[in-house]
Every structure is written in C-alpha cells, then in structure tokens.
GROMACS .gro file of C-alpha atoms in nm:
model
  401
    1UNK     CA    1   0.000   0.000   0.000
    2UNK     CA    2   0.139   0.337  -0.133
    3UNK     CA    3   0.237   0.580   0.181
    4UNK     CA    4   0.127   0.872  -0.006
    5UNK     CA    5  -0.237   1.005   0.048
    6UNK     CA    6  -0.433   1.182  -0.259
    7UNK     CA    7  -0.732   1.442  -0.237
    8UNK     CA    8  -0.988   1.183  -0.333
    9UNK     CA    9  -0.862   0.970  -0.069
   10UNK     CA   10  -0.904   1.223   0.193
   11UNK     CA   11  -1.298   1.247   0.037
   12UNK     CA   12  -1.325   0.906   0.105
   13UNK     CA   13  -1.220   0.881   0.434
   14UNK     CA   14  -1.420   1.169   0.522
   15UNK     CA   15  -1.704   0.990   0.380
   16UNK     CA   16  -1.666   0.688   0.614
   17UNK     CA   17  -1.573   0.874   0.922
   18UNK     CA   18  -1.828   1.108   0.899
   19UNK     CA   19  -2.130   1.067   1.187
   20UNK     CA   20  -2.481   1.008   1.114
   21UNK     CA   21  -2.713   1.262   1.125
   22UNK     CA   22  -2.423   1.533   1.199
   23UNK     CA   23  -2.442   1.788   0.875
   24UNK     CA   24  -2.144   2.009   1.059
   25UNK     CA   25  -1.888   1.779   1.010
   26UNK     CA   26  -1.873   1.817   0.643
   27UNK     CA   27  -1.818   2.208   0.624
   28UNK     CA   28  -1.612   2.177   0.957
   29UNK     CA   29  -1.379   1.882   0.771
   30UNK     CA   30  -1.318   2.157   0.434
   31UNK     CA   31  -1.252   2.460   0.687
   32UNK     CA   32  -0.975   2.234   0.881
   33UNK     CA   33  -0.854   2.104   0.534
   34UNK     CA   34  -0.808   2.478   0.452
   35UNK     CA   35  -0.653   2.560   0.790
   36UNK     CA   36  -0.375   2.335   0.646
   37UNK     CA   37  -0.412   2.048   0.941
   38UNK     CA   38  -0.256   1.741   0.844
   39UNK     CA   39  -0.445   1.545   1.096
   40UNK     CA   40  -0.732   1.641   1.300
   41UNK     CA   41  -0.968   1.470   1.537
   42UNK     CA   42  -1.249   1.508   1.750
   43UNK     CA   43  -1.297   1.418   2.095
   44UNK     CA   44  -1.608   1.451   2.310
   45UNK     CA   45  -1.549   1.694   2.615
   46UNK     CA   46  -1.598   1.666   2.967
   47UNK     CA   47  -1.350   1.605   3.293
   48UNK     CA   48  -1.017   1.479   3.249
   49UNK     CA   49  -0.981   1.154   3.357
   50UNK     CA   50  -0.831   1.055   3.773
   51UNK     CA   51  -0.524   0.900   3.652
   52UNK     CA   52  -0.389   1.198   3.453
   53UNK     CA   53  -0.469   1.432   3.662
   54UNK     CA   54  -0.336   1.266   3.945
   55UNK     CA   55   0.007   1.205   3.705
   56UNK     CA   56  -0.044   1.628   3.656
   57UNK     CA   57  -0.138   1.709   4.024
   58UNK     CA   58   0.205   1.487   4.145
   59UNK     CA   59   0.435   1.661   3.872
   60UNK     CA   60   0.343   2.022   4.005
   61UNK     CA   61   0.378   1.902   4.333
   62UNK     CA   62   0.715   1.718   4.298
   63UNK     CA   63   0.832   2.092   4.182
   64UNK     CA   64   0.933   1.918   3.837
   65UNK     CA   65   0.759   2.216   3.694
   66UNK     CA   66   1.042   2.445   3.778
   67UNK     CA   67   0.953   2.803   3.792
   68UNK     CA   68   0.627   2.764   3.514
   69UNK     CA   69   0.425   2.874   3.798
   70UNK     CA   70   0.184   2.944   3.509
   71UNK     CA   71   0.114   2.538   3.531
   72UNK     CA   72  -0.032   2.599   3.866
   73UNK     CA   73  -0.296   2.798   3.778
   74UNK     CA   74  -0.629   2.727   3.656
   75UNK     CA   75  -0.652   2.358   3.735
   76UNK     CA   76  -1.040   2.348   3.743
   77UNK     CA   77  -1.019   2.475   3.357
   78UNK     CA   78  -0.769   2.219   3.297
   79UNK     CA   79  -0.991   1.943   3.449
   80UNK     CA   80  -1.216   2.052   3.197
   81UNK     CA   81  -1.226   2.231   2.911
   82UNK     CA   82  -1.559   2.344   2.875
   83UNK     CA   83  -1.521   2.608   3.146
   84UNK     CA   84  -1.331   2.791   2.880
   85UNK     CA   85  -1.643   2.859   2.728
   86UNK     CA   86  -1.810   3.203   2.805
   87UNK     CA   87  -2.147   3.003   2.903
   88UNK     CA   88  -2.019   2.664   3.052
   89UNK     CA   89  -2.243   2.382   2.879
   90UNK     CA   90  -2.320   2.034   3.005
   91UNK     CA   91  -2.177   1.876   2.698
   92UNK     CA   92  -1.960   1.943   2.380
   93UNK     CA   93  -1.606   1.880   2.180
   94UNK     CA   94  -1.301   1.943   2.165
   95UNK     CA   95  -1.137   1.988   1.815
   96UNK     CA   96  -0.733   1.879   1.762
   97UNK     CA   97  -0.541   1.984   1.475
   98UNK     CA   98  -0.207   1.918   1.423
   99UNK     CA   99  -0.016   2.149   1.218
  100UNK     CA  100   0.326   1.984   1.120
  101UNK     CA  101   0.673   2.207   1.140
  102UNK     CA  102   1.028   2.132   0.961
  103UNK     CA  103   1.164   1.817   1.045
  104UNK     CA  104   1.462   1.881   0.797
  105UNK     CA  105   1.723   2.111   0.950
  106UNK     CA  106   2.051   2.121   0.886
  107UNK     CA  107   2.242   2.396   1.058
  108UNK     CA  108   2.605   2.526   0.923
  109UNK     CA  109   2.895   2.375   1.054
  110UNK     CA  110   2.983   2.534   1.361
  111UNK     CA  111   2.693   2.721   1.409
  112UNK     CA  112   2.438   2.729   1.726
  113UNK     CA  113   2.138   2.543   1.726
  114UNK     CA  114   1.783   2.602   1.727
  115UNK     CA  115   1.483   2.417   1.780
  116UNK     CA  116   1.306   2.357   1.480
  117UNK     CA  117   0.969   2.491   1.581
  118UNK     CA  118   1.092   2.780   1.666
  119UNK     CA  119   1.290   2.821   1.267
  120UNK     CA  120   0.957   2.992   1.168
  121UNK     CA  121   0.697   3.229   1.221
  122UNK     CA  122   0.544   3.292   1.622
  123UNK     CA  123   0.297   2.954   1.588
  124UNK     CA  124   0.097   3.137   1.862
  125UNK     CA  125  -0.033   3.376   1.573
  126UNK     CA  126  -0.024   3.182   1.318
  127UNK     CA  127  -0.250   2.862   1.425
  128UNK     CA  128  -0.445   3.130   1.589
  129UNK     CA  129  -0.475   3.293   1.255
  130UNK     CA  130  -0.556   2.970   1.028
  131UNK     CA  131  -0.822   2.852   1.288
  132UNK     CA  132  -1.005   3.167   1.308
  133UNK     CA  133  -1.232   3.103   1.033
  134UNK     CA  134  -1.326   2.704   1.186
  135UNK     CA  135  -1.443   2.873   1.503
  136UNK     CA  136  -1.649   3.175   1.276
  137UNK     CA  137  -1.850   2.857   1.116
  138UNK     CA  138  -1.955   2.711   1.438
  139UNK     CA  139  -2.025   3.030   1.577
  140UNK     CA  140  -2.218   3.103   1.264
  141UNK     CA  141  -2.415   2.789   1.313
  142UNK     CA  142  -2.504   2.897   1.713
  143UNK     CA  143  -2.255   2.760   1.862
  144UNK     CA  144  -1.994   2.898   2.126
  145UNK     CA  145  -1.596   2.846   1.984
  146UNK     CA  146  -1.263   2.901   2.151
  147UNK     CA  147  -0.961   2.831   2.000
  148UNK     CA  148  -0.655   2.750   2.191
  149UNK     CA  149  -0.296   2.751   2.057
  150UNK     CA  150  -0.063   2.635   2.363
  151UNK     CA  151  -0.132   2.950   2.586
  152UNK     CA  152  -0.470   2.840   2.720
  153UNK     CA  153  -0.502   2.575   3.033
  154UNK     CA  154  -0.545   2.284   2.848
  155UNK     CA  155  -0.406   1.952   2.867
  156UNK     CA  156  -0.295   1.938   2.481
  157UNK     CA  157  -0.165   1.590   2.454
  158UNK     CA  158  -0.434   1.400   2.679
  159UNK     CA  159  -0.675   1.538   2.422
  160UNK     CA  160  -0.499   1.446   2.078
  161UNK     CA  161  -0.487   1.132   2.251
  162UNK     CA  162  -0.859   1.105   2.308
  163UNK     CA  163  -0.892   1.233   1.995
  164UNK     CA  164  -0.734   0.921   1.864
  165UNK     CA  165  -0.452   1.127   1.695
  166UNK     CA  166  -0.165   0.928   1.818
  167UNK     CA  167  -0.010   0.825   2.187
  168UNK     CA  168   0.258   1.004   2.406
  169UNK     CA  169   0.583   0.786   2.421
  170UNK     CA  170   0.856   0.786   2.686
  171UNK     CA  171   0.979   1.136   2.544
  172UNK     CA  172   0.665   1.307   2.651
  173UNK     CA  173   0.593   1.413   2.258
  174UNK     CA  174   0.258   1.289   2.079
  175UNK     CA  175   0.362   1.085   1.763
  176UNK     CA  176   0.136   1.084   1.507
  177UNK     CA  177   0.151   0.752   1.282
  178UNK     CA  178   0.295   0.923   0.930
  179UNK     CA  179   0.373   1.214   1.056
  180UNK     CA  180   0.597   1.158   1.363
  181UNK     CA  181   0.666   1.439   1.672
  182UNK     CA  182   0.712   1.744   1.468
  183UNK     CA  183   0.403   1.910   1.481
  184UNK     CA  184   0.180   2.196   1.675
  185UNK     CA  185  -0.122   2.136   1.821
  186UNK     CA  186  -0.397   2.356   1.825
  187UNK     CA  187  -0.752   2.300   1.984
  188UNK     CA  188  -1.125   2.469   1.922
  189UNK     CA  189  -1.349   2.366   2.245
  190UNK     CA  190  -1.685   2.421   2.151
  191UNK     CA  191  -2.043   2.321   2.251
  192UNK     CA  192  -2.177   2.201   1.930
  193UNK     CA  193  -2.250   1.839   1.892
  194UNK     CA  194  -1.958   1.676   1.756
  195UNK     CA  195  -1.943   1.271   1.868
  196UNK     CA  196  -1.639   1.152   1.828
  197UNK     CA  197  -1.512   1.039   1.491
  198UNK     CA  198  -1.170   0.832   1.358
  199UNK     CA  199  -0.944   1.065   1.280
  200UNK     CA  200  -0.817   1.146   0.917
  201UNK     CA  201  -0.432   1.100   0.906
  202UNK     CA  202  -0.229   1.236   0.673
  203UNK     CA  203  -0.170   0.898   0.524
  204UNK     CA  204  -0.178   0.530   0.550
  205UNK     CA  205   0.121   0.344   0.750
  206UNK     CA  206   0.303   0.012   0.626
  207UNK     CA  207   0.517  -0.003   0.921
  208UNK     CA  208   0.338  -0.206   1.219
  209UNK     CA  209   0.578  -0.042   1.447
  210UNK     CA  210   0.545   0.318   1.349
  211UNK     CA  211   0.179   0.251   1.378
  212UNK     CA  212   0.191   0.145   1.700
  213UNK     CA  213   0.371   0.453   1.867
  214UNK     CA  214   0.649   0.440   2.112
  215UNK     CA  215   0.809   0.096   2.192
  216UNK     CA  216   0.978   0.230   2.534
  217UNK     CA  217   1.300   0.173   2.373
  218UNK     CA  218   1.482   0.414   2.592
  219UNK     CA  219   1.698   0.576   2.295
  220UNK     CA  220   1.503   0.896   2.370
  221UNK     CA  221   1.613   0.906   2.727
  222UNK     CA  222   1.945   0.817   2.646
  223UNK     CA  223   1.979   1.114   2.388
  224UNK     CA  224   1.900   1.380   2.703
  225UNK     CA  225   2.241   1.499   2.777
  226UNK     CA  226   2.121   1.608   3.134
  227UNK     CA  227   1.920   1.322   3.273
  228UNK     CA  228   1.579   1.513   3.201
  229UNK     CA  229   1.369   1.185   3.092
  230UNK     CA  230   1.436   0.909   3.290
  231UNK     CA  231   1.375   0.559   3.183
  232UNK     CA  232   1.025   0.555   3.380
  233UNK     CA  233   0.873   0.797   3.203
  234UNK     CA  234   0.960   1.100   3.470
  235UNK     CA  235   1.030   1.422   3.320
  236UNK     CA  236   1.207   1.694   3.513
  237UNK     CA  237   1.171   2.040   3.356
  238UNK     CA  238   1.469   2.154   3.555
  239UNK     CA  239   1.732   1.938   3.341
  240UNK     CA  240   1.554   1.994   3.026
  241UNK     CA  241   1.764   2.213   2.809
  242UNK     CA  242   1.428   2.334   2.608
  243UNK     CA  243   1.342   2.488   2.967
  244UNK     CA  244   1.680   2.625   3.057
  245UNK     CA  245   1.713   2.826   2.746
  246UNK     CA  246   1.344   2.913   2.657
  247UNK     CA  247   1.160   2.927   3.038
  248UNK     CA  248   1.434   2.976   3.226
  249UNK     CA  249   1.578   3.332   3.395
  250UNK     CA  250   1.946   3.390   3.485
  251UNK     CA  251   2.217   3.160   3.497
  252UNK     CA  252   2.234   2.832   3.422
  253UNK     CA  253   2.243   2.624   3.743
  254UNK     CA  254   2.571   2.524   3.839
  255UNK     CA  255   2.471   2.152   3.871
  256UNK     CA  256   2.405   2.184   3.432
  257UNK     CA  257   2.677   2.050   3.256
  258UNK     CA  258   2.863   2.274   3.047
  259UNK     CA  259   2.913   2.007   2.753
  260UNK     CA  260   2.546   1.993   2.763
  261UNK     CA  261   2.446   2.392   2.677
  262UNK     CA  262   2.779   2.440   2.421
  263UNK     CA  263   2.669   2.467   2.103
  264UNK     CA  264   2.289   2.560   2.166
  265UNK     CA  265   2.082   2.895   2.138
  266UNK     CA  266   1.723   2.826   2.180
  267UNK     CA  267   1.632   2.500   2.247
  268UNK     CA  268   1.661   2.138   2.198
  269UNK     CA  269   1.541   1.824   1.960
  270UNK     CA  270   1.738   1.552   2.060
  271UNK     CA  271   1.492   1.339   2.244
  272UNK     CA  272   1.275   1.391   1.913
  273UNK     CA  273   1.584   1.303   1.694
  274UNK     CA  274   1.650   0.978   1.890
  275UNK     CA  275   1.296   0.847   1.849
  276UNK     CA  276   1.292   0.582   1.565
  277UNK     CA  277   0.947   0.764   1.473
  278UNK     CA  278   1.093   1.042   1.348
  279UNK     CA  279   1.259   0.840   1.074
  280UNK     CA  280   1.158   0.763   0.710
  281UNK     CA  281   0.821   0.966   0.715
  282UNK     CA  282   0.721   1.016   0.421
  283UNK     CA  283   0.358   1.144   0.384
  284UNK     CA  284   0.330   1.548   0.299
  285UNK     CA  285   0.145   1.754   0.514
  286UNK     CA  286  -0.116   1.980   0.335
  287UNK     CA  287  -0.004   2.296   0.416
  288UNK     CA  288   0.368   2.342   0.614
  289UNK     CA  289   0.401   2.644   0.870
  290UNK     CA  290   0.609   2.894   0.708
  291UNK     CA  291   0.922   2.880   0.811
  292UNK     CA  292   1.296   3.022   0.738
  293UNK     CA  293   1.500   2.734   0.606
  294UNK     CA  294   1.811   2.924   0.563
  295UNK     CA  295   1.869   3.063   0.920
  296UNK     CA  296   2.200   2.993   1.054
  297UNK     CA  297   2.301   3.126   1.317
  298UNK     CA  298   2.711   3.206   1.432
  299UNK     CA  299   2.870   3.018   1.680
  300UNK     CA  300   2.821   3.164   2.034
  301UNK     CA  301   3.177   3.321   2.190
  302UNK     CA  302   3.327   3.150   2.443
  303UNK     CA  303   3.381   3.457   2.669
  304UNK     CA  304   2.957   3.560   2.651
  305UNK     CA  305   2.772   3.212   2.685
  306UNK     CA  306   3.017   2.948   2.821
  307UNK     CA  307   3.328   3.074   3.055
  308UNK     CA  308   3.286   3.200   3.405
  309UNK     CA  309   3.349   3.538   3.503
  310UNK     CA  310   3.726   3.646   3.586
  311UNK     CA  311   3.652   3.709   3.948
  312UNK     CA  312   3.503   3.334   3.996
  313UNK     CA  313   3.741   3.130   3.747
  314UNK     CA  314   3.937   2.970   4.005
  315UNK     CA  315   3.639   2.866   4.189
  316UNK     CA  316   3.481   2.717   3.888
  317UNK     CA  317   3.713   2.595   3.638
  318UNK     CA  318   3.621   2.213   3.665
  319UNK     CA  319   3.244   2.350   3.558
  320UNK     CA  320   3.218   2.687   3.460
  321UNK     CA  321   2.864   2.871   3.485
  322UNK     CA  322   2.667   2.915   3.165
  323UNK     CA  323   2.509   3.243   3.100
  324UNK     CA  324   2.137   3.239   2.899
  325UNK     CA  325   2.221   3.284   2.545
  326UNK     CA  326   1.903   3.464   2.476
  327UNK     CA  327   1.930   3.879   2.580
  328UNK     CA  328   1.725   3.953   2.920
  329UNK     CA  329   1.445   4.183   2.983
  330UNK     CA  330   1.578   4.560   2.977
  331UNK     CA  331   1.668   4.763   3.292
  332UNK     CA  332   1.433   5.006   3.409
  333UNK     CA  333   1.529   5.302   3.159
  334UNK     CA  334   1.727   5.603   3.341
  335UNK     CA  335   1.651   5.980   3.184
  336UNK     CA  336   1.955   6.170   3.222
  337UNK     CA  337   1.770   6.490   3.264
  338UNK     CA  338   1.645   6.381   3.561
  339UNK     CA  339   1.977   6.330   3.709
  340UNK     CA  340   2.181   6.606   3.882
  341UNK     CA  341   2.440   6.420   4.042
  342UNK     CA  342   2.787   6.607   3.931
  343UNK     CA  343   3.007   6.388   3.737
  344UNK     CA  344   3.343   6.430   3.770
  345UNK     CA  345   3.584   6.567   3.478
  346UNK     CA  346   3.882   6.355   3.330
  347UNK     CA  347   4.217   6.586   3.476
  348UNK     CA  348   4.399   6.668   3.159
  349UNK     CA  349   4.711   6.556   3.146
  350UNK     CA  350   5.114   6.727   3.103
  351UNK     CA  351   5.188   6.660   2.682
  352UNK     CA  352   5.560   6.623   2.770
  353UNK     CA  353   5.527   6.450   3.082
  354UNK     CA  354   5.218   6.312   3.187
  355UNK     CA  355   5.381   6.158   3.525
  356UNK     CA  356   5.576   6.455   3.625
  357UNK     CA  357   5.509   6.511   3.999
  358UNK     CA  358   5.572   6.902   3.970
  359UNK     CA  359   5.301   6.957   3.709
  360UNK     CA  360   5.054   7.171   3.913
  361UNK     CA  361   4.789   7.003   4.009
  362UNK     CA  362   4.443   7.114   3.939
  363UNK     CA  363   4.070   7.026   4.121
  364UNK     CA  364   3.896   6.828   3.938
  365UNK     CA  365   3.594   7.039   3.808
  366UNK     CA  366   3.232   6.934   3.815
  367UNK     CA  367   3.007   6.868   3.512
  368UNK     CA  368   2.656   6.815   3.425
  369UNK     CA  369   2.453   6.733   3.120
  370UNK     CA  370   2.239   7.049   2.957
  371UNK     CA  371   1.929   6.925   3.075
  372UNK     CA  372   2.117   6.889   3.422
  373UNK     CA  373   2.273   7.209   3.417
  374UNK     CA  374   1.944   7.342   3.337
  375UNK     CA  375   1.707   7.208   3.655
  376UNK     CA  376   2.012   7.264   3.858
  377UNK     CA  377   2.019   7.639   3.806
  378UNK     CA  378   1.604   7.634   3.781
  379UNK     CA  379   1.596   7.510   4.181
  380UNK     CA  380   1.883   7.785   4.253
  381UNK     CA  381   1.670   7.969   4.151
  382UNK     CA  382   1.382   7.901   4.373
  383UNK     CA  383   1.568   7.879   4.657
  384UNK     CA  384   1.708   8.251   4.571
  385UNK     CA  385   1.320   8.391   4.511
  386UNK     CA  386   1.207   8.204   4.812
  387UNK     CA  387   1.477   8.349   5.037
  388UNK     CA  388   1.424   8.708   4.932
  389UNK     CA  389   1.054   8.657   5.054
  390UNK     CA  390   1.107   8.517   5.340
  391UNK     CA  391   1.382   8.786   5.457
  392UNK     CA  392   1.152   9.050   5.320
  393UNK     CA  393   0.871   8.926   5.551
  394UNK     CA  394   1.039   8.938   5.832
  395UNK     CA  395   1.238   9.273   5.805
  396UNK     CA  396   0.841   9.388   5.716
  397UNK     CA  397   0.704   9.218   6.057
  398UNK     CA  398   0.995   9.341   6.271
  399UNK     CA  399   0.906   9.705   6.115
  400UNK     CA  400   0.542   9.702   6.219
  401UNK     CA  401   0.444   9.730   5.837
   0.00000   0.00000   0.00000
C-alpha cells in the first residue's frame, strides 16, 4: 500500500468517518482542510480523567515544573475544558489539529542550534490565525468556539490522545503515525455536537511499528544529555535544556553540565531526533508552517555564553557557569535629565610628561549634562526667590508694616 495520500482519498475517508445525522462535520472537515491540518480529530469533552490528573497534580507538586508557575494555575479549567467557554455547557467537543513544522534542518557547521519549531513564524499567531475562520463557522451555526494555541489551560496531549490522533511515548511528545513528533497542536473547544469520529491522518502506515507509537526503547532518554527523561517515564523540567534556554531566567544552574548547553541557542530536539518515529516519514502535510530554512546562526563566543566570570574562574574551572544565550528583559530606563548628580571631569594631562610630579595640580571640576545644568540652576533659583521673601517678611514684621 502506497504511503502517499491523494485528495480523493481524503474524500473518502471523510465519507466513512463522517457521523450520522451530523451535517457540521462536512463544512467543519473543508474549513480544517483549509486551515492546512494534516491530521485532526475530534474528541467529546468533559472532565479529564483521575489517573492523569493525578500524574499532573504529582508533577506540580514534585516541583518538576520548575519556575512555570503558570502550570499551577487554573486547574479546574484544565480538568475541563468546557469552562473555557463564556457560558459553561453540560456537553460538547473538543477539536485537535495538528499542524506539522520542519523536520529537515541542517544547521552550518559550527553554528548554534535552534529548535526547529521555533525556525519559523510565532505559531501562537499563526494557528491562531488559520483557525479563526473554523471557530467563525460554528459560531455562525449557534454555537460557542474558543480556540486554543498552547497558551490556554489545556491539557494538549491528553486530548490528541482522546482524539485518537496518536499516543505520548517515553519522550513526553505525541507521535502521530505518518507524521511523527514534529508538529503543533492547536484546539477549538466548543459546545456544538460533535461525537467523536476516527481521525483522518495524513496517510496510511506500512510499518506495524510506526503505527503502533512508542516501543519504550529508551533511545530517547538516552539522547538527554542532562538526565531530564528518565527511563520511567519522569520528566524533570529543571534538566531539560528546552526549559533552561526558553523558560528559564538567569544563569544556568551550576549543577548543568557545560558540555550539555555548548553549542545551543534556543532550544533542543534531541529526544525527538533519537525516536525511531521520526525516521523515514514520508507522507506530505497539506499545508507546512512557514518557516525560514536558511537561518544559521554564528557560533556563540566563548567569553559571553560558556566561561565563568574572571573574578570566579578559580572557583569554577572544573564546571564553569553558563550564562542564557538569549538577551534579558531591559533595565528600568534612566533619563539623564532627571539626574543632577555632578560627574566628575577627566584631569587633563602634562603633553611632555604626563607623570611629572611638579606639574601643578588642578581640582577636578564638576560637570553636568544640559538638561542637568538646566534644573540645577532652575531650583537655585527658587531657593534665591524664596529666600528674598522670606527675609523680606520678616524685616516687614519686625518694622510694624
């Protein structure tokens, strides 16, 4: 069986997959089609099911979160997602698109890596964008529509899964048969009657094993330079280089090893490029994200990203401390008109002998900026007018005037 799919076998699929009685689903199945999804499921709402929760409810409380307090928040949304919903209904769907990214990426020799979802444009917008016009048709038809691109409280993966889109493996990623790991996912929750449905795939898969997602072969765990996936399935967001480059504030933790952050800017794909699903796809996604192809991006100096400061390099020159690649937020900006302090003025020195100790020596003199200069002599000023008064006064009061 070819691995390719062709528009009149996407009809066909749609034909058999679609519900009975549910006259939506074909209009809804052309507007994802021209939202570019390459696979896209439905899955019938409601509360999140006791084991994955608990699984969520441990990981936040084990602190393998690290500092995304933002995963903390909103847990009654994430237990279900119809409370996004401006009116919360008894019932409805959730919509899951996935939106495949560049999984070919070949950096220059010596240059600093990037992730590959982030090669192209902000995914945030752009899914936002392409969905748009599926959540206008259901609102069109009465129907309330929210659409969801990674920012809202919503447990992405569990609902793919549900979805029937594909299965987490060992790496944490959703693998999609014929499409692999690199991919977005976007949601629409919404209260119109969707039942579940098969999903359409971008294409049919020969390989038993592909089809059958992650074999816990461990290759992806031993990819993780820093121990972030352990062979159980634990994930700690503290060792995860895609956290300590993206999430992540200030130094890199001392316990990081420095082998493991040289070479990277923004970050990381090698639990993704381990995974024997990643290999050999060969079914074409509809419609790709745009993306920039020909990035590359210079190697990182040693002095900026990986050695220690001069002060501290004796201390730490078995591990030195890593420095976030990525610029920080901006200091508080500083007006110099509003500052009066006197600066003090470079003492010129002797042409023929700048060290001569009989060269008269002069006090340094004091400087300000214009604007300085300016508000200094304005509160002078003041001070003179108000001193005038207030001696005026009183030589009037101790005349009797």
């Amino acid at each position: 069986m070819s691995s390719k799919s062709s528009r009149c076998d996407d009809n066909g699929a749609r034909a058999a997959r679609q519900p009975g009685g549910t006259p939506l689903y074909a209009p809804l199945a052309d507007a994802m089609d021209a939202a570019g999804a390459a696979a896209w499921g439905i899955a019938e709402a409601g509360e999140v099911d006791g084991p994955t929760m608990e699984r969520f409810d441990s990981f936040i409380a084990r602190g393998l979160h690290a500092t995304m307090e933002y995963l903390e928040r909103y847990r009654e949304i994430r237990l279900n997602p119809l409370r996004l919903l401006e009116r919360e209904p008894e019932s409805g769907a959730v919509i899951v698109g996935a939106f495949p990214y560049a999984s070919e990426y070949h950096p220059a020799p010596g240059a600093d890596r990037v992730a590959r979802y982030a090669l192209g444009d902000d995914y945030h917008e752009a899914l936002r964008k392409r969905l748009k016009p599926v959540a206008a048709l259901l609102r069109d038809a009465g129907y309330q529509a929210r659409v969801c691109v990674d920012s809202a409280p919503i447990l992405e993966r569990y609902w793919a899964e549900k979805a029937g889109l594909g299965r987490p493996g060992l790496n944490r990623q959703l693998s999609i048969p014929g499409l692999g790991s690199y991919f977005f996912l976007a949601e629409i929750v919404t209260d119109a009657p969707l039942p579940p449905a098969p999903p359409l795939l971008p294409a049919e898969v020969e390989n038993p094993t592909r089809a059958a997602g992650c074999t816990k072969c461990g290759a992806c765990a031993a990819a993780c330079p820093t121990g972030a996936l352990r062979p159980d399935g634990t994930f700690d967001a503290r060792l995860c280089i895609n956290y300590l480059t993206i999430e992540h504030r200030g130094p890199i933790p001392d316990h990081i090893p420095t082998e493991a952050l040289r070479g990277v800017l923004y970050g990381c794909d090698r639990c993704q490029e381990a995974c024997h699903l990643n290999r050999g796809i060969t079914a074409r996604p509809r419609r790709s994200l745009p993306w920039r192809p020909s990035t590359t991006f210079p190697p990182t100096s040693a002095p900026s990203f990986c050695a220690a400061p001069p002060s501290a390099a004796a201390s730490t020159a078995a591990n030195p401390p890593l420095h976030h690649p990525l610029p920080q937020r901006p200091p508080p900006k500083i007006f110099p008109s509003h500052n009066i302090t006197p600066v003090v003025a470079p003492r010129p020195t002797c042409p023929t002998c700048p060290t001569c100790p009989t060269c008269p020596t002069e006090p340094p003199k004091k400087i300000r900026s214009p604007r300085g200069e300016f508000l200094a002599r304005g509160l002078r000023t003041i001070y003179v007018f108000w001193g005038i008064y207030f001696l005026s006064a009183a030589a009037a009061a101790a005349a009797g005037v």
